[in-house]
């Protein structure tokens, strides 16, 4: 598949295509499409969060962490990004660092968690 397929259409077309690939568990393809969207509209949270999820599910944890930190830099009260960052750090074996983010996510959502 050549690059023009990923760049074809409006941002809405590409967003739909990326979601389709994500739902089909084609995380690398979804990430490829979402990467272009994020560069085009860096201020939008949804494409960046889905990109982070695609990276997470494809075990590209450093990239997932980078995207999640960018979301939190732009919007520190984004509780789902905080939760995902905690899970990403856990998966990297960085449990102490993860715990702080997971506690913040619990506090933000009012979810008592499983402690």
Coordinates of N, CA and C in Angstrom, one line a residue:
X1 N 0.9 -1.2 0.0 CA 0.0 0.0 0.0 C 0.9 1.2 0.0
X2 N 0.7 2.2 -0.9 CA 1.5 3.3 -0.9 C 1.0 4.4 0.0
X3 N 1.8 5.4 0.2 CA 1.5 6.5 1.2 C 0.3 7.3 0.8
X4 N 0.0 7.4 -0.5 CA -1.1 8.3 -1.0 C -2.4 7.8 -0.4
X5 N -2.5 6.5 -0.2 CA -3.8 5.9 0.4 C -4.0 6.5 1.8
X6 N -3.0 6.7 2.6 CA -3.1 7.2 3.9 C -3.4 8.7 3.9
X7 N -3.0 9.4 2.9 CA -3.2 10.8 2.9 C -4.4 11.2 2.1
X8 N -5.1 10.3 1.5 CA -6.2 10.6 0.6 C -7.4 11.0 1.4
X9 N -8.1 12.0 0.9 CA -9.4 12.4 1.5 C -9.2 13.6 2.5
X10 N -10.4 13.9 3.0 CA -10.4 15.0 4.0 C -10.0 14.5 5.3
X11 N -9.7 15.4 6.3 CA -9.4 14.9 7.6 C -10.5 14.0 8.2
X12 N -11.7 14.3 7.9 CA -12.8 13.4 8.4 C -12.8 12.1 7.8
X13 N -12.4 12.0 6.5 CA -12.3 10.7 5.8 C -11.2 9.9 6.4
X14 N -10.1 10.5 6.7 CA -8.9 9.9 7.3 C -9.2 9.4 8.7
X15 N -9.9 10.2 9.4 CA -10.3 9.9 10.8 C -11.2 8.6 10.8
X16 N -12.2 8.6 9.9 CA -13.0 7.4 9.8 C -12.2 6.2 9.4
X17 N -11.3 6.4 8.4 CA -10.4 5.2 8.0 C -9.6 4.7 9.1
X18 N -9.0 5.7 9.9 CA -8.2 5.3 11.0 C -9.0 4.5 12.1
X19 N -10.2 5.0 12.4 CA -11.0 4.3 13.3 C -11.4 2.9 12.8
X20 N -11.6 2.7 11.5 CA -11.9 1.4 11.0 C -10.7 0.5 11.1
X21 N -9.5 0.9 10.8 CA -8.4 0.1 11.0 C -8.1 -0.2 12.5
X22 N -8.3 0.7 13.4 CA -8.2 0.5 14.8 C -9.2 -0.6 15.3
X23 N -10.4 -0.4 14.9 CA -11.4 -1.4 15.3 C -11.2 -2.8 14.7
X24 N -10.5 -2.9 13.6 CA -10.1 -4.1 13.0 C -8.8 -4.7 13.6
X25 N -8.3 -4.0 14.6 CA -7.0 -4.3 15.3 C -5.8 -4.3 14.4
X26 N -5.9 -3.4 13.4 CA -4.8 -3.1 12.5 C -4.1 -1.8 13.0
X27 N -3.5 -2.0 14.2 CA -3.0 -0.8 14.9 C -1.9 -0.1 14.2
X28 N -1.0 -0.8 13.5 CA 0.1 -0.1 12.8 C -0.5 0.8 11.7
X29 N -1.4 0.2 10.9 CA -2.0 1.0 9.9 C -2.8 2.2 10.4
X30 N -3.5 2.0 11.5 CA -4.3 3.1 12.1 C -3.3 4.2 12.6
X31 N -2.2 3.8 13.2 CA -1.2 4.7 13.6 C -0.6 5.5 12.4
X32 N -0.4 4.8 11.4 CA 0.2 5.5 10.2 C -0.8 6.6 9.7
X33 N -2.0 6.4 9.7 CA -3.0 7.4 9.3 C -3.1 8.5 10.3
X34 N -3.2 8.1 11.6 CA -3.4 9.0 12.7 C -2.2 9.9 12.8
X35 N -1.0 9.4 12.5 CA 0.2 10.3 12.6 C 0.1 11.5 11.7
X36 N -0.4 11.3 10.5 CA -0.6 12.4 9.6 C -1.7 13.4 10.1
X37 N -2.8 12.9 10.7 CA -3.8 13.7 11.2 C -3.3 14.5 12.4
X38 N -2.5 13.9 13.3 CA -2.0 14.6 14.4 C -1.0 15.7 14.0
X39 N -0.2 15.5 13.0 CA 0.6 16.6 12.5 C -0.2 17.7 11.9
X40 N -1.3 17.4 11.3 CA -2.2 18.4 10.6 C -3.0 19.2 11.6
X41 N -3.5 18.5 12.7 CA -4.3 19.2 13.7 C -3.8 18.8 15.1
X42 N -2.7 19.3 15.4 CA -2.0 18.9 16.7 C -2.8 19.3 17.9
X43 N -3.7 20.3 17.8 CA -4.5 20.7 19.0 C -5.7 19.8 19.3
X44 N -6.0 18.9 18.4 CA -7.2 18.0 18.7 C -6.8 16.8 19.5
X45 N -7.5 16.6 20.5 CA -7.2 15.5 21.5 C -7.5 14.1 20.9
X46 N -8.7 14.0 20.3 CA -9.2 12.6 19.9 C -8.2 11.9 19.0
X47 N -7.7 12.5 17.9 CA -6.7 11.8 17.1 C -5.5 11.4 17.8
X48 N -5.0 12.2 18.7 CA -3.8 11.9 19.4 C -4.0 10.8 20.4
X49 N -5.2 10.8 21.1 CA -5.5 9.7 22.0 C -5.6 8.4 21.3
X50 N -6.3 8.4 20.1 CA -6.4 7.1 19.4 C -5.0 6.7 18.9
X51 N -4.2 7.6 18.5 CA -2.8 7.3 18.1 C -2.1 6.7 19.3
X52 N -2.2 7.2 20.4 CA -1.5 6.6 21.6 C -2.1 5.2 21.9
X53 N -3.4 5.0 21.7 CA -3.9 3.7 21.9 C -3.4 2.7 20.9
X54 N -3.3 3.2 19.6 CA -2.7 2.3 18.6 C -1.3 1.9 18.9
X55 N -0.5 2.9 19.4 CA 0.9 2.6 19.8 C 0.9 1.6 20.9
X56 N 0.0 1.8 21.9 CA 0.0 1.0 23.1 C -0.4 -0.5 22.7
X57 N -1.4 -0.6 21.8 CA -1.8 -2.0 21.4 C -0.8 -2.7 20.5
X58 N 0.1 -1.9 19.9 CA 1.1 -2.5 19.0 C 2.4 -2.5 19.7
X59 N 2.4 -2.4 21.0 CA 3.6 -2.4 21.9 C 4.7 -1.4 21.6
X60 N 4.3 -0.3 21.1 CA 5.2 0.8 20.8 C 5.0 1.8 22.0
X61 N 5.4 1.3 23.1 CA 5.1 2.0 24.4 C 5.8 3.4 24.5
X62 N 7.0 3.5 24.0 CA 7.6 4.8 24.1 C 6.9 5.9 23.3
X63 N 6.4 5.5 22.1 CA 5.7 6.4 21.3 C 4.3 6.7 22.0
X64 N 3.7 5.7 22.6 CA 2.4 5.9 23.3 C 2.6 6.9 24.4
X65 N 3.7 6.7 25.2 CA 4.0 7.6 26.3 C 4.2 9.1 25.8
X66 N 4.9 9.2 24.7 CA 5.2 10.5 24.1 C 3.9 11.2 23.8
X67 N 3.0 10.5 23.1 CA 1.7 11.1 22.7 C 0.8 11.5 23.9
X68 N 0.8 10.6 24.9 CA 0.0 10.8 26.1 C 0.5 12.0 26.9
X69 N 1.8 12.1 27.0 CA 2.4 13.3 27.7 C 2.1 14.6 26.9
X70 N 2.1 14.5 25.6 CA 1.7 15.7 24.8 C 0.2 16.1 25.1
X71 N -0.7 15.1 25.1 CA -2.1 15.4 25.5 C -2.1 16.1 26.8
X72 N -1.4 15.5 27.8 CA -1.5 16.1 29.2 C -0.8 17.4 29.3
X73 N 0.2 17.7 28.4 CA 0.8 19.0 28.4 C -0.2 20.1 27.9
X74 N -1.0 19.7 26.9 CA -2.1 20.6 26.4 C -3.3 20.6 27.2
X75 N -3.6 19.5 27.9 CA -4.9 19.4 28.7 C -4.6 18.6 29.9
X76 N -4.1 19.1 31.0 CA -3.7 18.3 32.2 C -4.9 17.6 32.9
X77 N -6.1 18.0 32.6 CA -7.2 17.3 33.2 C -7.9 16.3 32.4
X78 N -7.2 15.8 31.3 CA -7.7 14.8 30.5 C -7.5 13.4 31.2
X79 N -8.6 13.0 31.9 CA -8.4 11.8 32.8 C -8.1 10.5 32.0
X80 N -8.7 10.4 30.8 CA -8.4 9.1 30.1 C -6.9 9.0 29.7
X81 N -6.3 10.2 29.3 CA -4.9 10.2 29.0 C -4.1 9.9 30.2
X82 N -4.5 10.4 31.3 CA -3.8 10.1 32.6 C -3.8 8.6 32.9
X83 N -5.0 8.0 32.8 CA -5.1 6.6 33.0 C -4.3 5.8 32.0
X84 N -4.3 6.1 30.7 CA -3.5 5.4 29.7 C -2.1 5.6 30.0
X85 N -1.6 6.8 30.4 CA -0.2 7.0 30.7 C 0.2 6.1 31.9
X86 N -0.6 6.0 32.9 CA -0.4 5.1 34.0 C -0.2 3.6 33.5
X87 N -1.1 3.2 32.7 CA -1.1 1.8 32.2 C 0.1 1.6 31.3
X88 N 0.5 2.6 30.5 CA 1.7 2.5 29.6 C 2.9 2.4 30.4
X89 N 3.0 3.2 31.5 CA 4.2 3.1 32.3 C 4.3 1.8 33.1
X90 N 3.1 1.3 33.5 CA 3.1 0.0 34.2 C 3.6 -1.1 33.2
X91 N 3.2 -1.1 32.0 CA 3.6 -2.1 31.0 C 5.1 -2.0 30.7
X92 N 5.7 -0.8 31.0 CA 7.1 -0.7 30.8 C 7.9 -1.0 32.1
X93 N 7.2 -1.4 33.1 CA 7.8 -1.8 34.4 C 8.1 -0.6 35.3
X94 N 7.6 0.5 35.0 CA 7.8 1.7 35.8 C 6.6 2.0 36.7
X95 N 6.5 1.1 37.7 CA 5.3 1.0 38.5 C 5.2 2.2 39.5
X96 N 6.3 2.7 40.0 CA 6.2 3.8 40.9 C 5.7 5.1 40.2
X97 N 6.2 5.3 39.0 CA 5.8 6.4 38.2 C 4.4 6.3 37.8
X98 N 4.0 5.0 37.4 CA 2.6 4.7 37.0 C 1.6 5.0 38.1
X99 N 2.0 4.6 39.3 CA 1.0 4.7 40.4 C 0.5 6.2 40.6
X100 N 1.4 7.1 40.4 CA 1.0 8.5 40.6 C 0.0 8.9 39.6
X101 N 0.2 8.5 38.3 CA -0.8 8.9 37.3 C -2.1 8.1 37.5
X102 N -2.0 6.9 37.9 CA -3.3 6.1 38.1 C -4.1 6.7 39.3
X103 N -3.4 7.1 40.3 CA -4.1 7.8 41.4 C -4.8 9.1 41.0
X104 N -4.1 9.8 40.2 CA -4.7 11.1 39.7 C -5.9 10.8 38.8
X105 N -5.8 9.8 38.0 CA -6.9 9.4 37.1 C -8.1 9.0 38.0
X106 N -7.9 8.2 39.0 CA -8.9 7.8 39.9 C -9.6 9.0 40.6
X107 N -8.8 10.0 41.0 CA -9.3 11.2 41.7 C -10.1 12.0 40.7
X108 N -9.7 12.1 39.5 CA -10.4 12.9 38.5 C -11.8 12.3 38.1
X109 N -11.8 11.0 38.1 CA -13.1 10.3 37.7 C -14.0 10.0 38.9
X110 N -13.4 10.0 40.1 CA -14.2 9.6 41.3 C -14.3 8.1 41.4
X111 N -13.6 7.4 40.6 CA -13.6 5.9 40.6 C -12.6 5.5 41.7
X112 N -13.2 4.7 42.7 CA -12.3 4.3 43.8 C -11.3 3.3 43.4
X113 N -11.4 2.7 42.2 CA -10.4 1.7 41.8 C -10.5 0.4 42.5
X114 N -9.4 -0.3 42.4 CA -9.4 -1.7 43.0 C -8.3 -1.8 44.0
X115 N -8.0 -0.7 44.7 CA -6.9 -0.7 45.7 C -7.3 -1.5 46.9

